[in-house]
PDB file of C-alpha atoms in Angstrom:
ATOM      1  CA  UNK A 644      31.303 -39.980 -21.381  1.00 63.00           C
ATOM      2  CA  UNK A 645      28.198 -37.916 -20.680  1.00 82.00           C
ATOM      3  CA  UNK A 646      28.109 -35.031 -18.250  1.00 86.00           C
ATOM      4  CA  UNK A 647      26.285 -36.097 -15.140  1.00 91.00           C
ATOM      5  CA  UNK A 648      22.723 -34.905 -14.557  1.00 93.00           C
ATOM      6  CA  UNK A 649      22.230 -35.881 -10.915  1.00 94.00           C
ATOM      7  CA  UNK A 650      23.949 -33.948  -8.114  1.00 94.00           C
ATOM      8  CA  UNK A 651      24.019 -34.640  -4.384  1.00 95.00           C
ATOM      9  CA  UNK A 652      23.638 -31.187  -2.764  1.00 95.00           C
ATOM     10  CA  UNK A 653      24.189 -30.378   0.921  1.00 95.00           C
ATOM     11  CA  UNK A 654      21.983 -27.316   1.553  1.00 95.00           C
ATOM     12  CA  UNK A 655      22.696 -24.635   4.171  1.00 93.00           C
ATOM     13  CA  UNK A 656      19.693 -25.795   6.190  1.00 93.00           C
ATOM     14  CA  UNK A 657      21.488 -29.120   6.776  1.00 94.00           C
ATOM     15  CA  UNK A 658      19.423 -31.266   4.407  1.00 94.00           C
ATOM     16  CA  UNK A 659      21.135 -33.229   1.661  1.00 95.00           C
ATOM     17  CA  UNK A 660      19.111 -33.861  -1.475  1.00 95.00           C
ATOM     18  CA  UNK A 661      19.737 -35.336  -4.881  1.00 95.00           C
ATOM     19  CA  UNK A 662      18.790 -32.879  -7.625  1.00 95.00           C
ATOM     20  CA  UNK A 663      18.121 -33.916 -11.217  1.00 95.00           C
ATOM     21  CA  UNK A 664      19.574 -31.076 -13.301  1.00 94.00           C
ATOM     22  CA  UNK A 665      19.034 -32.683 -16.701  1.00 92.00           C
ATOM     23  CA  UNK A 666      16.834 -29.778 -17.754  1.00 94.00           C
ATOM     24  CA  UNK A 667      19.843 -27.416 -17.527  1.00 92.00           C
ATOM     25  CA  UNK A 668      22.570 -27.063 -20.152  1.00 91.00           C
ATOM     26  CA  UNK A 669      25.452 -29.433 -19.473  1.00 91.00           C
ATOM     27  CA  UNK A 670      27.959 -26.625 -18.908  1.00 91.00           C
ATOM     28  CA  UNK A 671      25.711 -24.936 -16.303  1.00 92.00           C
ATOM     29  CA  UNK A 672      24.840 -27.897 -14.100  1.00 92.00           C
ATOM     30  CA  UNK A 673      27.859 -27.904 -11.775  1.00 92.00           C
ATOM     31  CA  UNK A 674      27.675 -24.162 -11.093  1.00 92.00           C
ATOM     32  CA  UNK A 675      23.926 -24.429 -10.454  1.00 94.00           C
ATOM     33  CA  UNK A 676      24.541 -27.261  -7.995  1.00 94.00           C
ATOM     34  CA  UNK A 677      27.084 -25.046  -6.168  1.00 94.00           C
ATOM     35  CA  UNK A 678      24.495 -22.254  -6.079  1.00 95.00           C
ATOM     36  CA  UNK A 679      21.873 -24.651  -4.684  1.00 95.00           C
ATOM     37  CA  UNK A 680      24.334 -25.621  -1.935  1.00 95.00           C
ATOM     38  CA  UNK A 681      24.373 -21.977  -0.776  1.00 95.00           C
ATOM     39  CA  UNK A 682      20.567 -22.008  -0.281  1.00 94.00           C
ATOM     40  CA  UNK A 683      18.056 -23.765   1.951  1.00 93.00           C
ATOM     41  CA  UNK A 684      16.290 -26.774   0.474  1.00 93.00           C
ATOM     42  CA  UNK A 685      12.891 -26.190  -1.120  1.00 92.00           C
ATOM     43  CA  UNK A 686      10.905 -27.397   1.898  1.00 91.00           C
ATOM     44  CA  UNK A 687      12.842 -25.192   4.349  1.00 90.00           C
ATOM     45  CA  UNK A 688      12.651 -22.219   1.987  1.00 88.00           C
ATOM     46  CA  UNK A 689       8.867 -22.594   1.662  1.00 87.00           C
ATOM     47  CA  UNK A 690       8.443 -22.939   5.424  1.00 85.00           C
ATOM     48  CA  UNK A 691      10.505 -19.807   6.051  1.00 83.00           C
ATOM     49  CA  UNK A 692       8.590 -17.898   3.376  1.00 80.00           C
ATOM     50  CA  UNK A 693       5.226 -18.970   4.811  1.00 76.00           C
ATOM     51  CA  UNK A 694       6.267 -17.920   8.315  1.00 74.00           C
ATOM     52  CA  UNK A 695       7.545 -14.613   6.982  1.00 70.00           C
ATOM     53  CA  UNK A 696       4.317 -14.111   5.062  1.00 71.00           C
ATOM     54  CA  UNK A 697       2.276 -14.608   8.228  1.00 68.00           C
ATOM     55  CA  UNK A 698       4.343 -12.105  10.179  1.00 77.00           C
ATOM     56  CA  UNK A 699       4.163  -9.657   7.262  1.00 82.00           C
ATOM     57  CA  UNK A 700       0.386  -9.994   7.200  1.00 82.00           C
ATOM     58  CA  UNK A 701       0.209  -9.391  10.955  1.00 86.00           C
ATOM     59  CA  UNK A 702       2.429  -6.331  10.615  1.00 86.00           C
ATOM     60  CA  UNK A 703       0.337  -4.998   7.723  1.00 89.00           C
ATOM     61  CA  UNK A 704      -2.921  -5.565   9.628  1.00 91.00           C
ATOM     62  CA  UNK A 705      -1.536  -3.702  12.649  1.00 92.00           C
ATOM     63  CA  UNK A 706      -0.316  -0.853  10.417  1.00 94.00           C
ATOM     64  CA  UNK A 707      -3.695  -0.596   8.667  1.00 93.00           C
ATOM     65  CA  UNK A 708      -5.499  -0.578  12.015  1.00 95.00           C
ATOM     66  CA  UNK A 709      -3.277   2.246  13.303  1.00 96.00           C
ATOM     67  CA  UNK A 710      -3.773   4.220  10.082  1.00 95.00           C
ATOM     68  CA  UNK A 711      -7.531   3.647  10.273  1.00 95.00           C
ATOM     69  CA  UNK A 712      -7.663   4.854  13.872  1.00 97.00           C
ATOM     70  CA  UNK A 713      -5.640   7.967  12.990  1.00 96.00           C
ATOM     71  CA  UNK A 714      -7.987   8.680  10.057  1.00 95.00           C
ATOM     72  CA  UNK A 715     -11.076   8.226  12.249  1.00 95.00           C
ATOM     73  CA  UNK A 716      -9.652  10.487  14.967  1.00 96.00           C
ATOM     74  CA  UNK A 717      -8.723  13.107  12.369  1.00 95.00           C
ATOM     75  CA  UNK A 718     -12.178  12.972  10.735  1.00 95.00           C
ATOM     76  CA  UNK A 719     -13.857  13.454  14.098  1.00 95.00           C
ATOM     77  CA  UNK A 720     -11.511  16.283  15.116  1.00 95.00           C
ATOM     78  CA  UNK A 721     -12.047  18.228  11.880  1.00 93.00           C
ATOM     79  CA  UNK A 722     -15.747  17.380  11.474  1.00 93.00           C
ATOM     80  CA  UNK A 723     -15.320  15.499   8.204  1.00 94.00           C
ATOM     81  CA  UNK A 724     -18.481  13.833   6.880  1.00 93.00           C
ATOM     82  CA  UNK A 725     -18.624  10.061   6.519  1.00 94.00           C
ATOM     83  CA  UNK A 726     -17.727   8.753   3.094  1.00 95.00           C
ATOM     84  CA  UNK A 727     -20.151   7.002   0.762  1.00 94.00           C
ATOM     85  CA  UNK A 728     -19.579   3.919  -1.338  1.00 94.00           C
ATOM     86  CA  UNK A 729     -19.344   0.158  -1.054  1.00 95.00           C
ATOM     87  CA  UNK A 730     -18.678  -1.018   2.488  1.00 95.00           C
ATOM     88  CA  UNK A 731     -15.451  -2.762   1.502  1.00 94.00           C
ATOM     89  CA  UNK A 732     -13.759   0.488   0.330  1.00 95.00           C
ATOM     90  CA  UNK A 733     -14.919   2.934   3.011  1.00 96.00           C
ATOM     91  CA  UNK A 734     -11.949   2.357   5.323  1.00 95.00           C
ATOM     92  CA  UNK A 735      -9.498   2.658   2.428  1.00 96.00           C
ATOM     93  CA  UNK A 736     -11.206   5.856   1.308  1.00 96.00           C
ATOM     94  CA  UNK A 737     -10.973   7.327   4.809  1.00 97.00           C
ATOM     95  CA  UNK A 738      -7.277   6.507   5.042  1.00 97.00           C
ATOM     96  CA  UNK A 739      -6.650   7.948   1.569  1.00 97.00           C
ATOM     97  CA  UNK A 740      -8.542  11.149   2.410  1.00 97.00           C
ATOM     98  CA  UNK A 741      -6.662  11.557   5.672  1.00 97.00           C
ATOM     99  CA  UNK A 742      -3.259  11.025   4.058  1.00 97.00           C
ATOM    100  CA  UNK A 743      -3.902  13.380   1.133  1.00 97.00           C
ATOM    101  CA  UNK A 744      -5.447  16.168   3.201  1.00 97.00           C
ATOM    102  CA  UNK A 745      -2.725  16.081   5.860  1.00 96.00           C
ATOM    103  CA  UNK A 746      -0.078  16.072   3.112  1.00 96.00           C
ATOM    104  CA  UNK A 747      -1.814  19.064   1.517  1.00 96.00           C
ATOM    105  CA  UNK A 748      -1.921  20.953   4.830  1.00 96.00           C
ATOM    106  CA  UNK A 749       1.771  20.307   5.375  1.00 96.00           C
ATOM    107  CA  UNK A 750       2.718  21.372   1.837  1.00 95.00           C
ATOM    108  CA  UNK A 751       0.425  24.379   1.535  1.00 96.00           C
ATOM    109  CA  UNK A 752       0.216  25.809   5.062  1.00 95.00           C
ATOM    110  CA  UNK A 753       3.043  24.481   7.221  1.00 94.00           C
ATOM    111  CA  UNK A 754       5.756  24.581   4.551  1.00 95.00           C
ATOM    112  CA  UNK A 755       3.976  26.807   2.030  1.00 93.00           C
ATOM    113  CA  UNK A 756       2.574  30.306   1.926  1.00 94.00           C
ATOM    114  CA  UNK A 757      -1.090  29.652   2.631  1.00 95.00           C
ATOM    115  CA  UNK A 758      -2.769  31.179   5.657  1.00 94.00           C
ATOM    116  CA  UNK A 759      -5.468  29.628   7.810  1.00 93.00           C
ATOM    117  CA  UNK A 760      -8.198  31.525   5.907  1.00 94.00           C
ATOM    118  CA  UNK A 761      -7.071  29.980   2.620  1.00 95.00           C
ATOM    119  CA  UNK A 762      -6.993  26.572   4.229  1.00 95.00           C
ATOM    120  CA  UNK A 763     -10.462  26.983   5.755  1.00 94.00           C
ATOM    121  CA  UNK A 764     -11.917  27.643   2.297  1.00 95.00           C
ATOM    122  CA  UNK A 765     -10.192  24.542   0.940  1.00 96.00           C
ATOM    123  CA  UNK A 766     -11.356  22.511   3.928  1.00 95.00           C
ATOM    124  CA  UNK A 767     -14.971  23.331   3.072  1.00 94.00           C
ATOM    125  CA  UNK A 768     -14.380  21.998  -0.459  1.00 94.00           C
ATOM    126  CA  UNK A 769     -12.835  18.861   1.047  1.00 96.00           C
ATOM    127  CA  UNK A 770     -15.998  18.249   3.065  1.00 94.00           C
ATOM    128  CA  UNK A 771     -18.119  18.219  -0.105  1.00 93.00           C
ATOM    129  CA  UNK A 772     -16.329  15.206  -1.622  1.00 95.00           C
ATOM    130  CA  UNK A 773     -17.968  12.212  -0.039  1.00 93.00           C
ATOM    131  CA  UNK A 774     -17.336   9.430  -2.559  1.00 94.00           C
ATOM    132  CA  UNK A 775     -14.742   7.059  -1.112  1.00 95.00           C
ATOM    133  CA  UNK A 776     -13.653   6.005  -4.595  1.00 95.00           C
ATOM    134  CA  UNK A 777     -12.650   9.579  -5.451  1.00 96.00           C
ATOM    135  CA  UNK A 778     -10.267   9.708  -2.501  1.00 96.00           C
ATOM    136  CA  UNK A 779      -8.861   6.285  -3.374  1.00 96.00           C
ATOM    137  CA  UNK A 780      -8.278   7.422  -6.964  1.00 96.00           C
ATOM    138  CA  UNK A 781      -6.281  10.400  -5.661  1.00 95.00           C
ATOM    139  CA  UNK A 782      -4.166   8.386  -3.190  1.00 94.00           C
ATOM    140  CA  UNK A 783      -0.922   8.897  -5.139  1.00 94.00           C
ATOM    141  CA  UNK A 784      -1.442  12.626  -5.720  1.00 94.00           C
ATOM    142  CA  UNK A 785       0.842  15.276  -4.266  1.00 95.00           C
ATOM    143  CA  UNK A 786      -0.585  17.391  -1.454  1.00 94.00           C
ATOM    144  CA  UNK A 787      -0.018  20.548  -3.496  1.00 95.00           C
ATOM    145  CA  UNK A 788      -2.349  19.177  -6.192  1.00 95.00           C
ATOM    146  CA  UNK A 789      -5.384  18.928  -3.889  1.00 96.00           C
ATOM    147  CA  UNK A 790      -6.934  22.340  -4.731  1.00 96.00           C
ATOM    148  CA  UNK A 791      -6.874  21.581  -8.454  1.00 96.00           C
ATOM    149  CA  UNK A 792      -8.153  18.033  -7.902  1.00 95.00           C
ATOM    150  CA  UNK A 793     -11.063  19.334  -5.828  1.00 95.00           C
ATOM    151  CA  UNK A 794     -11.962  21.811  -8.590  1.00 93.00           C
ATOM    152  CA  UNK A 795     -11.967  18.950 -11.103  1.00 93.00           C
ATOM    153  CA  UNK A 796     -14.314  16.775  -9.026  1.00 91.00           C
ATOM    154  CA  UNK A 797     -17.717  16.175 -10.585  1.00 89.00           C
ATOM    155  CA  UNK A 798     -21.186  16.143  -9.067  1.00 88.00           C
ATOM    156  CA  UNK A 799     -20.962  12.350  -8.890  1.00 86.00           C
ATOM    157  CA  UNK A 800     -18.103  12.762  -6.395  1.00 87.00           C
ATOM    158  CA  UNK A 801     -20.032  15.133  -4.165  1.00 84.00           C
ATOM    159  CA  UNK A 802     -22.527  13.939  -1.616  1.00 71.00           C
ATOM    160  CA  UNK A 803     -26.211  14.636  -1.729  1.00 64.00           C
ATOM    161  CA  UNK A 804     -26.248  15.974   1.815  1.00 57.00           C
ATOM    162  CA  UNK A 805     -26.680  19.622   2.664  1.00 54.00           C
ATOM    163  CA  UNK A 806     -23.179  21.133   2.438  1.00 49.00           C
ATOM    164  CA  UNK A 807     -24.129  23.818   4.979  1.00 51.00           C
ATOM    165  CA  UNK A 808     -23.757  21.721   8.098  1.00 48.00           C
TER     166      UNK A 808
END
């Protein structure tokens, strides 16, 4: 007698479906059918995932908007120049710059040994880097690495505007 390949499974969502498990090894079919019974059916699982995906996208859009507003407010407060580059990366570059520079201030001044004079000199170097892509490339850097990263920046990363505001 052959091991059965078709199993009637009552899913946790309340749907009962017949599953063809012939593609599974014979000794694994019954345990897989029990596992399926502990899950929603495919249609319910997809519907829940799609709903979750929509709410995740809404949450992410709201988070990005809040981060973008904080970066814009920060740039205005500290007289940071606008970034240059393709339109589609400017917002990302602004957020990356804001996050890295505030992390650097926290690490070097607030928690570190730097004084405001040291920070002011670094802040002037920060203003010279106007390429959005450079800030995006540095998004995973530690705040304490910012002085060295700024020294390593090339002329291509610096804007063509007069640095003496």
